Amino acid sequence: MNDRVFRASEASRLDSPERRIWLPPDEVIERLALTPGMVVADIGAGTGYFTLPMARQVAPGGEVYAVDLQTEMLAILDGKLAEEELDNILLMQGEASRTGLRNTSCDLILLANIWHELDDHAAVLAECRRVLRPAGRIAILDWRPSKTPQPGPPNEHRIPAEEVTKLLTASGWSGVMAFSVGAYSYLVMACAGSANTPST
Ligand SMILES: C[S@@+](CC[C@H](N)C(=O)[O-])C[C@H]1O[C@@H](n2cnc3c(N)ncnc32)[C@H](O)[C@@H]1O
């Protein structure tokens, strides 16, 4: 685990009330255009900040795979599930470049606040392409660079949306679109196939 990975010992920060103000989950979820029955993977799910609202959106009939490197994060999410009336979240300990998810099994993959923590973006994109259905979409949410103090990783760890967009386009993803979300973040979306444009 590299030193950019957000440690489970800090997990309570992911669920702070302030975070819901500067990164409203609903604003992101709306952009994802989820519908009942969809199968979603939340890679780097952490404590489930996006997993839980996504699971509500894809019910009934859909499910969310919550994948994370750290079992401690998944244990916190598991604890939340006991209090929720949701039975469509599956927890998986795994590495973003080797998730263990089946081929062509997902309609959407969310990578939220993990892009700057990854060592091998090309390997993760290849894994996402393997797991997504032909019309499947990827959504990469991460931190906009900033020179002024704010929550989140140091500026030198942040990867601009333009760089993500460039890599997706060069790797053959289509309909690549970038949006600002919340106070400090961006969301880049793209399609695995060539003929589709992401919904907004
Ligand atoms: C900053 S947290 C974000 C959690 C959640 N997506 C959110 O926005 O609240 C990043 C998460 O990604 C996980 N992570 C980092 N590198 C990973 C990798 N290579 N494979 C799987 N998970 C990883 C970390 O364990 C951590 O739980």
CSV table of N, CA and C in Angstrom, one decimal, residues 68-166:
chain,number,residue,atom,x,y,z
A,68,ASP,N,-12.7,-2.8,-2.0
A,68,ASP,CA,-11.7,-2.0,-1.3
A,68,ASP,C,-10.5,-2.9,-0.9
A,69,LEU,N,-9.3,-2.2,-0.9
A,69,LEU,CA,-8.1,-2.9,-0.5
A,69,LEU,C,-8.1,-3.2,1.0
A,70,GLN,N,-8.7,-2.3,1.8
A,70,GLN,CA,-8.6,-2.4,3.2
A,70,GLN,C,-9.8,-3.0,3.8
A,71,THR,N,-9.6,-4.2,4.5
A,71,THR,CA,-10.7,-4.9,5.1
A,71,THR,C,-11.3,-4.0,6.2
A,72,GLU,N,-10.5,-3.2,6.8
A,72,GLU,CA,-11.1,-2.3,7.9
A,72,GLU,C,-12.1,-1.4,7.4
A,73,MET,N,-11.9,-0.9,6.2
A,73,MET,CA,-13.0,0.0,5.6
A,73,MET,C,-14.2,-0.8,5.3
A,74,LEU,N,-14.1,-2.0,4.8
A,74,LEU,CA,-15.2,-2.8,4.5
A,74,LEU,C,-16.0,-3.2,5.7
A,75,ALA,N,-15.2,-3.4,6.8
A,75,ALA,CA,-15.9,-3.8,8.1
A,75,ALA,C,-16.8,-2.6,8.6
A,76,ILE,N,-16.3,-1.4,8.4
A,76,ILE,CA,-17.2,-0.2,8.7
A,76,ILE,C,-18.4,-0.2,7.9
A,77,LEU,N,-18.2,-0.4,6.6
A,77,LEU,CA,-19.4,-0.4,5.7
A,77,LEU,C,-20.4,-1.6,6.1
A,78,ASP,N,-19.8,-2.7,6.4
A,78,ASP,CA,-20.6,-3.8,6.8
A,78,ASP,C,-21.5,-3.5,8.0
A,79,GLY,N,-20.9,-2.8,8.9
A,79,GLY,CA,-21.6,-2.3,10.1
A,79,GLY,C,-22.8,-1.4,9.8
A,80,LYS,N,-22.6,-0.6,8.8
A,80,LYS,CA,-23.7,0.3,8.3
A,80,LYS,C,-24.8,-0.5,7.7
A,81,LEU,N,-24.4,-1.6,7.0
A,81,LEU,CA,-25.5,-2.4,6.3
A,81,LEU,C,-26.4,-3.0,7.3
A,82,ALA,N,-25.9,-3.3,8.5
A,82,ALA,CA,-26.8,-3.9,9.5
A,82,ALA,C,-27.9,-2.9,9.9
A,83,GLU,N,-27.7,-1.6,9.7
A,83,GLU,CA,-28.7,-0.6,10.1
A,83,GLU,C,-29.5,-0.2,8.9
A,84,GLU,N,-29.2,-0.6,7.7
A,84,GLU,CA,-29.9,-0.2,6.5
A,84,GLU,C,-30.8,-1.3,6.1
A,85,GLU,N,-31.9,-0.9,5.4
A,85,GLU,CA,-32.8,-1.9,4.8
A,85,GLU,C,-32.3,-2.2,3.3
A,86,LEU,N,-31.1,-2.5,3.1
A,86,LEU,CA,-30.5,-2.7,1.8
A,86,LEU,C,-29.9,-4.1,1.8
A,87,ASP,N,-30.3,-4.9,0.8
A,87,ASP,CA,-29.7,-6.2,0.7
A,87,ASP,C,-29.1,-6.4,-0.7
A,88,ASN,N,-28.7,-5.3,-1.3
A,88,ASN,CA,-28.1,-5.4,-2.7
A,88,ASN,C,-26.7,-4.8,-2.7
A,89,ILE,N,-25.9,-4.9,-1.6
A,89,ILE,CA,-24.5,-4.5,-1.6
A,89,ILE,C,-23.7,-5.7,-1.3
A,90,LEU,N,-22.7,-5.9,-2.1
A,90,LEU,CA,-21.8,-7.1,-1.9
A,90,LEU,C,-20.4,-6.5,-1.6
A,91,LEU,N,-19.8,-6.9,-0.5
A,91,LEU,CA,-18.5,-6.4,-0.1
A,91,LEU,C,-17.4,-7.3,-0.7
A,92,MET,N,-16.3,-6.7,-1.3
A,92,MET,CA,-15.2,-7.5,-1.8
A,92,MET,C,-13.9,-6.9,-1.5
A,93,GLN,N,-13.1,-7.6,-0.8
A,93,GLN,CA,-11.7,-7.1,-0.6
A,93,GLN,C,-11.0,-7.3,-1.9
A,94,GLY,N,-10.4,-6.3,-2.4
A,94,GLY,CA,-9.7,-6.5,-3.7
A,94,GLY,C,-8.9,-5.2,-4.1
A,95,GLU,N,-8.1,-5.4,-5.1
A,95,GLU,CA,-7.2,-4.4,-5.6
A,95,GLU,C,-7.8,-3.9,-6.9
A,96,ALA,N,-7.8,-2.6,-7.1
A,96,ALA,CA,-8.4,-2.0,-8.2
A,96,ALA,C,-8.0,-2.5,-9.6
A,97,SER,N,-6.8,-3.0,-9.7
A,97,SER,CA,-6.3,-3.6,-11.0
A,97,SER,C,-6.6,-5.1,-11.1
A,98,ARG,N,-7.1,-5.7,-10.0
A,98,ARG,CA,-7.5,-7.1,-10.0
A,98,ARG,C,-8.7,-7.3,-9.0
A,99,THR,N,-9.8,-6.9,-9.5
A,99,THR,CA,-11.0,-6.8,-8.6
A,99,THR,C,-11.6,-8.1,-8.2
A,100,GLY,N,-11.5,-9.1,-9.1
A,100,GLY,CA,-12.2,-10.4,-8.9
A,100,GLY,C,-13.6,-10.3,-9.4
A,101,LEU,N,-14.0,-9.2,-10.0
A,101,LEU,CA,-15.4,-9.1,-10.6
A,101,LEU,C,-15.4,-9.8,-11.9
A,102,ARG,N,-16.6,-10.4,-12.3
A,102,ARG,CA,-16.7,-11.1,-13.5
A,102,ARG,C,-16.6,-10.3,-14.7
A,103,ASN,N,-16.2,-10.9,-15.8
A,103,ASN,CA,-16.1,-10.2,-17.1
A,103,ASN,C,-17.5,-9.6,-17.5
A,104,THR,N,-17.6,-8.5,-18.1
A,104,THR,CA,-18.8,-7.9,-18.6
A,104,THR,C,-20.0,-8.0,-17.6
A,105,SER,N,-19.7,-7.7,-16.4
A,105,SER,CA,-20.8,-7.9,-15.4
A,105,SER,C,-21.4,-6.6,-14.9
A,106,CYS,N,-20.8,-5.4,-15.2
A,106,CYS,CA,-21.2,-4.1,-14.6
A,106,CYS,C,-21.7,-3.1,-15.7
A,107,ASP,N,-22.6,-2.3,-15.3
A,107,ASP,CA,-23.1,-1.2,-16.1
A,107,ASP,C,-22.3,0.1,-15.8
A,108,LEU,N,-21.8,0.2,-14.6
A,108,LEU,CA,-21.1,1.4,-14.2
A,108,LEU,C,-20.0,1.1,-13.2
A,109,ILE,N,-18.9,1.7,-13.3
A,109,ILE,CA,-17.9,1.6,-12.3
A,109,ILE,C,-17.6,3.0,-11.8
A,110,LEU,N,-17.7,3.2,-10.5
A,110,LEU,CA,-17.3,4.5,-9.8
A,110,LEU,C,-15.9,4.3,-9.1
A,111,LEU,N,-15.1,5.2,-9.4
A,111,LEU,CA,-13.8,5.3,-8.7
A,111,LEU,C,-13.8,6.7,-8.0
A,112,ALA,N,-14.2,6.8,-6.8
A,112,ALA,CA,-14.3,8.1,-6.1
A,112,ALA,C,-13.2,8.3,-5.1
A,113,ASN,N,-12.4,9.3,-5.4
A,113,ASN,CA,-11.3,9.8,-4.5
A,113,ASN,C,-10.3,8.7,-4.3
A,114,ILE,N,-10.1,7.9,-5.4
A,114,ILE,CA,-9.0,6.9,-5.3
A,114,ILE,C,-8.0,7.1,-6.4
A,115,TRP,N,-8.4,7.8,-7.5
A,115,TRP,CA,-7.5,7.9,-8.7
A,115,TRP,C,-6.1,8.4,-8.3
A,116,HIS,N,-6.0,9.4,-7.4
A,116,HIS,CA,-4.7,9.9,-7.0
A,116,HIS,C,-4.0,9.0,-6.1
A,117,GLU,N,-4.7,7.9,-5.6
A,117,GLU,CA,-4.0,6.9,-4.8
A,117,GLU,C,-3.4,5.7,-5.5
A,118,LEU,N,-3.8,5.6,-6.8
A,118,LEU,CA,-3.5,4.4,-7.6
A,118,LEU,C,-2.1,4.6,-8.2
A,119,ASP,N,-1.4,3.4,-8.3
A,119,ASP,CA,0.0,3.4,-8.9
A,119,ASP,C,0.0,3.2,-10.4
A,120,ASP,N,-1.0,2.4,-10.9
A,120,ASP,CA,-1.0,2.0,-12.3
A,120,ASP,C,-2.3,2.3,-12.9
A,121,HIS,N,-2.5,3.5,-13.4
A,121,HIS,CA,-3.8,3.9,-14.0
A,121,HIS,C,-4.2,3.0,-15.2
A,122,ALA,N,-3.2,2.7,-16.1
A,122,ALA,CA,-3.5,1.9,-17.3
A,122,ALA,C,-4.0,0.5,-16.9
A,123,ALA,N,-3.4,-0.1,-15.9
A,123,ALA,CA,-3.9,-1.4,-15.4
A,123,ALA,C,-5.3,-1.3,-14.9
A,124,VAL,N,-5.6,-0.2,-14.2
A,124,VAL,CA,-7.0,-0.1,-13.6
A,124,VAL,C,-8.0,0.1,-14.7
A,125,LEU,N,-7.6,0.9,-15.7
A,125,LEU,CA,-8.5,1.1,-16.8
A,125,LEU,C,-8.8,-0.2,-17.6
A,126,ALA,N,-7.7,-1.0,-17.7
A,126,ALA,CA,-7.9,-2.3,-18.4
A,126,ALA,C,-8.8,-3.2,-17.6
A,127,GLU,N,-8.7,-3.2,-16.3
A,127,GLU,CA,-9.6,-4.0,-15.5
A,127,GLU,C,-11.0,-3.5,-15.6
A,128,CYS,N,-11.2,-2.2,-15.6
A,128,CYS,CA,-12.6,-1.6,-15.7
A,128,CYS,C,-13.2,-2.0,-17.1
A,129,ARG,N,-12.4,-2.0,-18.1
A,129,ARG,CA,-12.9,-2.3,-19.4
A,129,ARG,C,-13.3,-3.8,-19.4
A,130,ARG,N,-12.5,-4.7,-18.8
A,130,ARG,CA,-12.8,-6.1,-18.7
A,130,ARG,C,-14.2,-6.3,-18.0
A,131,VAL,N,-14.4,-5.6,-16.9
A,131,VAL,CA,-15.5,-5.8,-16.1
A,131,VAL,C,-16.8,-5.2,-16.6
A,132,LEU,N,-16.7,-4.1,-17.4
A,132,LEU,CA,-17.9,-3.4,-17.9
A,132,LEU,C,-18.5,-4.1,-19.1
A,133,ARG,N,-19.8,-3.9,-19.1
A,133,ARG,CA,-20.6,-4.4,-20.3
A,133,ARG,C,-20.2,-3.4,-21.5
A,134,PRO,N,-20.5,-3.8,-22.7
A,134,PRO,CA,-20.1,-3.0,-23.9
A,134,PRO,C,-20.6,-1.5,-23.8
A,135,ALA,N,-21.8,-1.3,-23.2
A,135,ALA,CA,-22.3,0.0,-23.1
A,135,ALA,C,-22.0,0.6,-21.7
A,136,GLY,N,-21.2,-0.1,-21.0
A,136,GLY,CA,-20.9,0.3,-19.6
A,136,GLY,C,-20.1,1.6,-19.5
A,137,ARG,N,-20.2,2.3,-18.3
A,137,ARG,CA,-19.6,3.6,-18.2
A,137,ARG,C,-18.7,3.6,-17.0
A,138,ILE,N,-17.7,4.4,-17.0
A,138,ILE,CA,-16.7,4.6,-15.9
A,138,ILE,C,-17.0,6.1,-15.4
A,139,ALA,N,-16.9,6.2,-14.1
A,139,ALA,CA,-17.0,7.6,-13.5
A,139,ALA,C,-15.8,7.7,-12.5
A,140,ILE,N,-15.0,8.7,-12.8
A,140,ILE,CA,-13.8,9.0,-12.0
A,140,ILE,C,-14.0,10.3,-11.3
A,141,LEU,N,-14.1,10.2,-10.0
A,141,LEU,CA,-14.3,11.5,-9.2
A,141,LEU,C,-13.0,11.7,-8.4
A,142,ASP,N,-12.4,12.9,-8.5
A,142,ASP,CA,-11.2,13.1,-7.7
A,142,ASP,C,-11.1,14.6,-7.5
A,143,TRP,N,-9.9,15.0,-6.9
A,143,TRP,CA,-9.7,16.4,-6.4
A,143,TRP,C,-9.2,17.3,-7.4
A,144,ARG,N,-9.8,18.5,-7.5
A,144,ARG,CA,-9.2,19.5,-8.4
A,144,ARG,C,-8.0,20.0,-7.8
A,145,PRO,N,-6.9,20.3,-8.5
A,145,PRO,CA,-5.7,20.9,-7.9
A,145,PRO,C,-6.0,22.2,-7.3
A,146,SER,N,-5.4,22.5,-6.2
A,146,SER,CA,-5.6,23.8,-5.6
A,146,SER,C,-4.4,24.2,-4.8
A,147,LYS,N,-4.1,25.5,-4.9
A,147,LYS,CA,-2.9,26.0,-4.2
A,147,LYS,C,-3.3,26.6,-2.8
A,148,THR,N,-4.6,26.7,-2.6
A,148,THR,CA,-5.1,27.2,-1.3
A,148,THR,C,-5.5,26.1,-0.4
A,149,PRO,N,-5.3,26.2,0.9
A,149,PRO,CA,-5.6,25.1,1.9
A,149,PRO,C,-7.0,24.7,1.8
A,150,GLN,N,-7.3,23.5,1.8
A,150,GLN,CA,-8.6,22.9,1.8
A,150,GLN,C,-8.5,21.4,2.2
A,151,PRO,N,-9.7,20.8,2.4
A,151,PRO,CA,-9.6,19.4,2.8
A,151,PRO,C,-9.0,18.6,1.6
A,152,GLY,N,-8.6,17.4,1.9
A,152,GLY,CA,-8.2,16.5,0.8
A,152,GLY,C,-6.7,16.3,0.8
A,153,PRO,N,-6.2,15.6,-0.2
A,153,PRO,CA,-4.8,15.3,-0.3
A,153,PRO,C,-3.9,16.5,-0.7
A,154,PRO,N,-2.6,16.5,-0.5
A,154,PRO,CA,-1.8,17.6,-0.9
A,154,PRO,C,-1.8,17.8,-2.4
A,155,ASN,N,-1.6,19.1,-2.8
A,155,ASN,CA,-1.7,19.5,-4.2
A,155,ASN,C,-0.9,18.6,-5.1
A,156,GLU,N,0.3,18.2,-4.6
A,156,GLU,CA,1.2,17.4,-5.4
A,156,GLU,C,0.7,16.0,-5.7
A,157,HIS,N,-0.3,15.6,-4.9
A,157,HIS,CA,-0.9,14.2,-5.2
A,157,HIS,C,-2.1,14.3,-6.2
A,158,ARG,N,-2.6,15.5,-6.4
A,158,ARG,CA,-3.8,15.7,-7.2
A,158,ARG,C,-3.5,15.6,-8.7
A,159,ILE,N,-4.5,15.0,-9.4
A,159,ILE,CA,-4.3,14.7,-10.8
A,159,ILE,C,-5.4,15.5,-11.5
A,160,PRO,N,-5.1,16.5,-12.3
A,160,PRO,CA,-6.1,17.3,-13.0
A,160,PRO,C,-7.1,16.5,-13.9
A,161,ALA,N,-8.3,17.0,-13.9
A,161,ALA,CA,-9.3,16.3,-14.8
A,161,ALA,C,-8.8,16.2,-16.2
A,162,GLU,N,-8.1,17.2,-16.7
A,162,GLU,CA,-7.6,17.2,-18.1
A,162,GLU,C,-6.7,16.0,-18.3
A,163,GLU,N,-5.9,15.6,-17.3
A,163,GLU,CA,-5.0,14.5,-17.5
A,163,GLU,C,-5.8,13.2,-17.5
A,164,VAL,N,-6.9,13.1,-16.7
A,164,VAL,CA,-7.7,11.9,-16.7
A,164,VAL,C,-8.4,11.8,-18.1
A,165,THR,N,-9.0,12.9,-18.5
A,165,THR,CA,-9.7,12.9,-19.8
A,165,THR,C,-8.7,12.5,-21.0
A,166,LYS,N,-7.5,13.0,-20.9
A,166,LYS,CA,-6.5,12.7,-22.0
A,166,LYS,C,-6.2,11.2,-22.0
